Coordinates of C-alpha atoms in Angstrom, one line a residue:
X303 CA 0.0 0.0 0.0
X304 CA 3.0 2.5 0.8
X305 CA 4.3 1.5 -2.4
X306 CA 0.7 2.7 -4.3
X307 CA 0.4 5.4 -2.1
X308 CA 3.7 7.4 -3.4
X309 CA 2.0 6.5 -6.8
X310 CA -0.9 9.4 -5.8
X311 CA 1.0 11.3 -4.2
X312 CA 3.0 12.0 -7.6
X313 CA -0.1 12.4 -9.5
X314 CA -1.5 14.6 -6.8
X315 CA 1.8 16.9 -7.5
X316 CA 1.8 16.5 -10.7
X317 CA -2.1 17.4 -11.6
X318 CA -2.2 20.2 -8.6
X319 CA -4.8 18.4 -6.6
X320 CA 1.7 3.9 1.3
X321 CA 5.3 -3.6 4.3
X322 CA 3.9 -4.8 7.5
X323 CA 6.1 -7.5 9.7
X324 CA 6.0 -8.8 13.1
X325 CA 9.4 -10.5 14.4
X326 CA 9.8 -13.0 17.1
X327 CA 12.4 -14.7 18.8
X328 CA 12.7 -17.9 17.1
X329 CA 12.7 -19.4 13.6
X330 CA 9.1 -21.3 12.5
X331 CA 7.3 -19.7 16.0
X332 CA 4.6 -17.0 16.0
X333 CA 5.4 -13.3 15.7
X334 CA 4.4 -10.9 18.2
X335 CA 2.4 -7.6 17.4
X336 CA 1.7 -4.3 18.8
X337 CA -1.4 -2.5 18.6
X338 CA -5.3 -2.9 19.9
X339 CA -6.5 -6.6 19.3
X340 CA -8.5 -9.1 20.3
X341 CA -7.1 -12.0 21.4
X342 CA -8.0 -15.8 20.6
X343 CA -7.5 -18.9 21.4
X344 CA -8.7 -20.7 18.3
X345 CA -6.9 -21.6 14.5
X346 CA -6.8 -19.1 11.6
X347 CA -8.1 -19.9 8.6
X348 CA -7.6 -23.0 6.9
X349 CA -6.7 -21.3 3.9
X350 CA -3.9 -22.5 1.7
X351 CA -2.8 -18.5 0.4
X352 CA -1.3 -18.5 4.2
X353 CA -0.4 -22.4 5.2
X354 CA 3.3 -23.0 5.5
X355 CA 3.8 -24.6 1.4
X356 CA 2.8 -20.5 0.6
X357 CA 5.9 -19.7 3.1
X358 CA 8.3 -22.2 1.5
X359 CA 7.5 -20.5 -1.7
X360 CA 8.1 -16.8 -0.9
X361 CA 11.5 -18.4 0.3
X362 CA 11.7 -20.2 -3.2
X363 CA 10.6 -17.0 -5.0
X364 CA 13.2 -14.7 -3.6
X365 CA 15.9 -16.6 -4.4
X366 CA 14.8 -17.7 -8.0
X367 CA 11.7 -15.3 -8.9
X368 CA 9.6 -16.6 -11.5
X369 CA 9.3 -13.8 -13.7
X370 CA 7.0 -15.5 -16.6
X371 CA 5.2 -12.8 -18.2
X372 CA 6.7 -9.9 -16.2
X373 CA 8.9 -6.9 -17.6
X374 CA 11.2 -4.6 -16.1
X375 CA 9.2 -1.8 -15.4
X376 CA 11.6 -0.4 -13.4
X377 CA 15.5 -0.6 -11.8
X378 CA 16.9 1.9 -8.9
X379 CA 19.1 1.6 -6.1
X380 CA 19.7 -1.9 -6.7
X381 CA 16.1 -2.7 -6.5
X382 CA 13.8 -4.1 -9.7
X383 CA 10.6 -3.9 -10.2
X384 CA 8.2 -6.4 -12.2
X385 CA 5.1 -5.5 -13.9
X386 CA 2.4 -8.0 -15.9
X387 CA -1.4 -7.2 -16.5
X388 CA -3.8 -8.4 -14.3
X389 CA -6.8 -9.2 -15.9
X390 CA -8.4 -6.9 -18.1
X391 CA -8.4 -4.8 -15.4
X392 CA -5.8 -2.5 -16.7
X393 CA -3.9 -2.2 -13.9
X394 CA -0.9 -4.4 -12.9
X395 CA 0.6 -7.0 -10.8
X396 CA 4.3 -6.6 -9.9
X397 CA 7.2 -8.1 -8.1
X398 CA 10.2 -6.0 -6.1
X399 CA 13.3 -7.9 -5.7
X400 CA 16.6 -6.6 -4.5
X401 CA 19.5 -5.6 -2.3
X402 CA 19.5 -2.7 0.2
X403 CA 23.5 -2.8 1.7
X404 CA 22.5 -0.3 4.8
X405 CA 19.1 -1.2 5.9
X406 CA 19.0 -4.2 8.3
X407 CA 16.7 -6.9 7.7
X408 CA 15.9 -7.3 11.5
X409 CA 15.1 -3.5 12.4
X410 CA 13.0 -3.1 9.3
X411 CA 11.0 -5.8 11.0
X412 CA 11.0 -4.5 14.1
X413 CA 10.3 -1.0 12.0
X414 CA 6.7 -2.3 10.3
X415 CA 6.1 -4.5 13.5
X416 CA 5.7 -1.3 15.9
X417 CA 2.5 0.1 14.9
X418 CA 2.4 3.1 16.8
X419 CA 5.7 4.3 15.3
X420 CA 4.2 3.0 12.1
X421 CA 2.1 5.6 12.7
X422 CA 4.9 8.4 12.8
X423 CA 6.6 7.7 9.3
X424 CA 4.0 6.2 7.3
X425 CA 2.3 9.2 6.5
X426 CA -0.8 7.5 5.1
X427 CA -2.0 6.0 8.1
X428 CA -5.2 7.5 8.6
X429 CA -6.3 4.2 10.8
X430 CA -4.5 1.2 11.8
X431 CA -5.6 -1.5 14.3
X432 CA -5.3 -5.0 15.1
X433 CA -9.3 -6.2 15.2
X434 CA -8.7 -10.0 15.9
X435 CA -5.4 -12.2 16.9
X436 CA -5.4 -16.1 16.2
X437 CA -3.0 -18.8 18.1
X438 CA -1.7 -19.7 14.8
X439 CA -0.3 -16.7 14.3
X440 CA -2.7 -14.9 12.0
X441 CA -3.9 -11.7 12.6
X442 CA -7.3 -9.8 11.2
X443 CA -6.6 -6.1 10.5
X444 CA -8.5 -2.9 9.2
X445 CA -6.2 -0.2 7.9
X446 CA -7.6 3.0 6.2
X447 CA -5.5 4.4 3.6
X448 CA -5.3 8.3 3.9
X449 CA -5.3 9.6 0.6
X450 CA -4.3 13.0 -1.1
X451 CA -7.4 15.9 -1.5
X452 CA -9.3 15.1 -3.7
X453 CA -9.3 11.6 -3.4
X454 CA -10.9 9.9 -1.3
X455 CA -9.5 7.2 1.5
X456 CA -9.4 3.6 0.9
X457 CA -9.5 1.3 3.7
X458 CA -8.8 -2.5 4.0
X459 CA -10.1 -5.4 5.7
X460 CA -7.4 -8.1 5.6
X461 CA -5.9 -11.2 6.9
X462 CA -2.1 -11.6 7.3
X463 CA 0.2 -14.1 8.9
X464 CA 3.6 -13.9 9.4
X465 CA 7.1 -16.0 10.1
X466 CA 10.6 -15.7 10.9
X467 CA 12.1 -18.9 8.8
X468 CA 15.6 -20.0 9.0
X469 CA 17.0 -21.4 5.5
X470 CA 20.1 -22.4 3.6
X471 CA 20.7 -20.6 0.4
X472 CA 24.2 -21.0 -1.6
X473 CA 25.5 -23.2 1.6
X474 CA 24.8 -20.5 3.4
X475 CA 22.3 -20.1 6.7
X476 CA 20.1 -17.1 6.1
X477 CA 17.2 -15.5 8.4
X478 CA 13.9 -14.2 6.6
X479 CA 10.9 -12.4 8.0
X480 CA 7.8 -13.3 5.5
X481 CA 4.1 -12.1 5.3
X482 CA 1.7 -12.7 3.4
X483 CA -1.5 -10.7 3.2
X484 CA -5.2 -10.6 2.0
X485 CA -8.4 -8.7 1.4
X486 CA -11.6 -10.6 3.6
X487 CA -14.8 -10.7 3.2
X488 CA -15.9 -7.7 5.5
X489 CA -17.0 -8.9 8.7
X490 CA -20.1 -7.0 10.1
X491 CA -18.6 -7.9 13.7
X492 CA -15.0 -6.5 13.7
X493 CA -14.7 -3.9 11.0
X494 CA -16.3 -0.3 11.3
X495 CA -18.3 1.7 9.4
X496 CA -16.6 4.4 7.4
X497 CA -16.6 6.9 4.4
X498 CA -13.9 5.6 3.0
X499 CA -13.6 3.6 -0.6
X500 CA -13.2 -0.4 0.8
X501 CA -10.4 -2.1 -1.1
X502 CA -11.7 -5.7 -1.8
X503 CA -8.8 -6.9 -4.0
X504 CA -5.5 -6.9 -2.6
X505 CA -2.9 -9.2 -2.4
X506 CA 1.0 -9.2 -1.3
X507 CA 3.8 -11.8 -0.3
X508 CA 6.7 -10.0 1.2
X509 CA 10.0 -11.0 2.4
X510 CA 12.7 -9.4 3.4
X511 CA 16.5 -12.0 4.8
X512 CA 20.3 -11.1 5.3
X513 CA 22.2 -11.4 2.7
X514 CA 25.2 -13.6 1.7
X515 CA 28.1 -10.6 2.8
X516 CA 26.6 -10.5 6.1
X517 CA 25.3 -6.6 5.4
X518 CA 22.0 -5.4 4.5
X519 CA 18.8 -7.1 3.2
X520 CA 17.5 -9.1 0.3
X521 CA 14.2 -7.6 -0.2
X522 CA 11.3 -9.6 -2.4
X523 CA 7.3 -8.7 -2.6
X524 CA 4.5 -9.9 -5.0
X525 CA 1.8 -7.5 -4.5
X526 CA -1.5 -6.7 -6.1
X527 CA -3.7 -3.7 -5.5
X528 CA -6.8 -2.1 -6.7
X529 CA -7.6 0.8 -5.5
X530 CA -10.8 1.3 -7.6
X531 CA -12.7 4.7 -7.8
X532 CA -12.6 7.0 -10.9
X533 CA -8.5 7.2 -11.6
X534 CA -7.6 6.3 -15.0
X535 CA -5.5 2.9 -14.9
X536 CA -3.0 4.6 -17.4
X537 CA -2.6 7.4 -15.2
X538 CA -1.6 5.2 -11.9
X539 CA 1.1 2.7 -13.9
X540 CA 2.7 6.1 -15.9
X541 CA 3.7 7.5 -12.4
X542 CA 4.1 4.1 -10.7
X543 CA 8.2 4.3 -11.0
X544 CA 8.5 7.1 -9.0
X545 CA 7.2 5.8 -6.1
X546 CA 9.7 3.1 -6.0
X547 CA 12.6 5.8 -4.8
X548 CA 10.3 7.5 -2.5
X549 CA 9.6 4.0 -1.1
X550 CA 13.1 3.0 -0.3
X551 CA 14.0 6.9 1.1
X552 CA 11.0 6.3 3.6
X553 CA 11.8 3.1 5.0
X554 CA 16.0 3.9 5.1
X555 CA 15.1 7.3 7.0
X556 CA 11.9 5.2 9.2
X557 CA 15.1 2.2 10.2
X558 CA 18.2 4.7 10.7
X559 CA 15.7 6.5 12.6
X560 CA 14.2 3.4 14.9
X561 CA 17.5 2.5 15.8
X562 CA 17.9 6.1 17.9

């Protein structure tokens, strides 16, 4: 969502009118969150976008990503980034991968984990709160989306579980913090009543794990996001590069910053 969000704020400049982790202590065990929840003692859904095959193949992806029907789209700061069409929706689905030498993989978990200073540097957090906590480590959330004048806010109603996995890659031990994430059906129960534009397709596997030098972090994400409304989908993927830089100044400044 960061990454879609520097997308309007370009073409709000431009016309004159925003990766969410939880760490944990040890590999394969449920992260721990901060934020307003509800706690509970029963299983998250038995849904196979978030059972542990999915987790084995962000690992898979970031190493080797299958990049069938992609194109570069974009390349900055030794980061790439995948587009292919989605549908005949017009819009795009698109796939981040690379290497960030200064920003540590750990604190930039720690940095999306904390969701009160998630607060202070991701501007576009209008609302943000944990609704319901399960014992297999998923987590419900509703997050609105605050987005430039005119436009109005989206806001999302989504499941996401995350790991810290150990694994080997080139003979080497490496340590990755995955999530992956999805829209839900609203549920009457948990999610409030707002003004703002619900989001009901969204998807996004992230991971980010140390890298083979011993400095900085691999970074991968699949993601998919429709914001709907009235923008033209030519107009979103024409400004879509630039927010890739703005993207990797926000999190940099939000980790050097975190570790003060």
């Amino acid at each position: 969502r960061y990454f879609l969000m520097t997308i309007f704020e370009t073409l709000s400049n431009s016309l004159g009118l925003n990766f969410s982790w939880l760490s944990k202590s040890a590999a394969n065990k449920t992260m721990a969150s901060s934020g307003e929840s509800s706690g509970c003692a029963e299983d998250g859904p038995q849904d196979p976008f978030f059972n542990d095959d999915a987790f084995d193949k962000v690992l898979k992806e970031m190493d080797r990503p299958d990049l069938t029907g992609f194109e570069l789209f974009a390349d900055t700061r030794g980061v790439q980034v995948y587009r292919r069409p989605e549908g005949s929706s017009g819009l795009y689905e698109y796939k981040v991968v690379g290497y960030q030498p200064e920003v540590d993989p750990r604190v930039c978990a720690l940095v999306n984990t904390d969701l009160e200073y998630r607060k202070q540097w991701d501007k576009y957090v209008a609302k943000l709160n944990i609704l319901k906590e399960y014992k297999t480590g998923h987590q419900l959330l509703y997050w609105q989306v605050a987005y430039p004048f005119p436009l109005t806010n989206r806001d999302y109603f989504y499941m996401r579980r995350s790991k810290e996995l150990a694994f080997t890659s080139q003979g080497r031990e490496h340590t990755a913090w995955v999530t992956i994430s999805r829209c839900m059906p609203p549920d009457a129960t948990v999610c409030p009543e707002t003004s703002a534009l619900r989001v009901d397709e969204y998807k996004q596997t992230m991971a980010i794990a140390t890298h083979e030098s011993g400095h900085g972090s691999r970074l991968y994400i699949n993601t998919f996001d429709n914001p709907k409304g009235n923008i033209p989908s030519w107009l979103i993927n024409y400004f879509a590069s630039s927010g890739v830089t703005s993207y990797l100044d926000s999190v940099k400044k939000a980790v050097d910053t975190y570790r003060k």
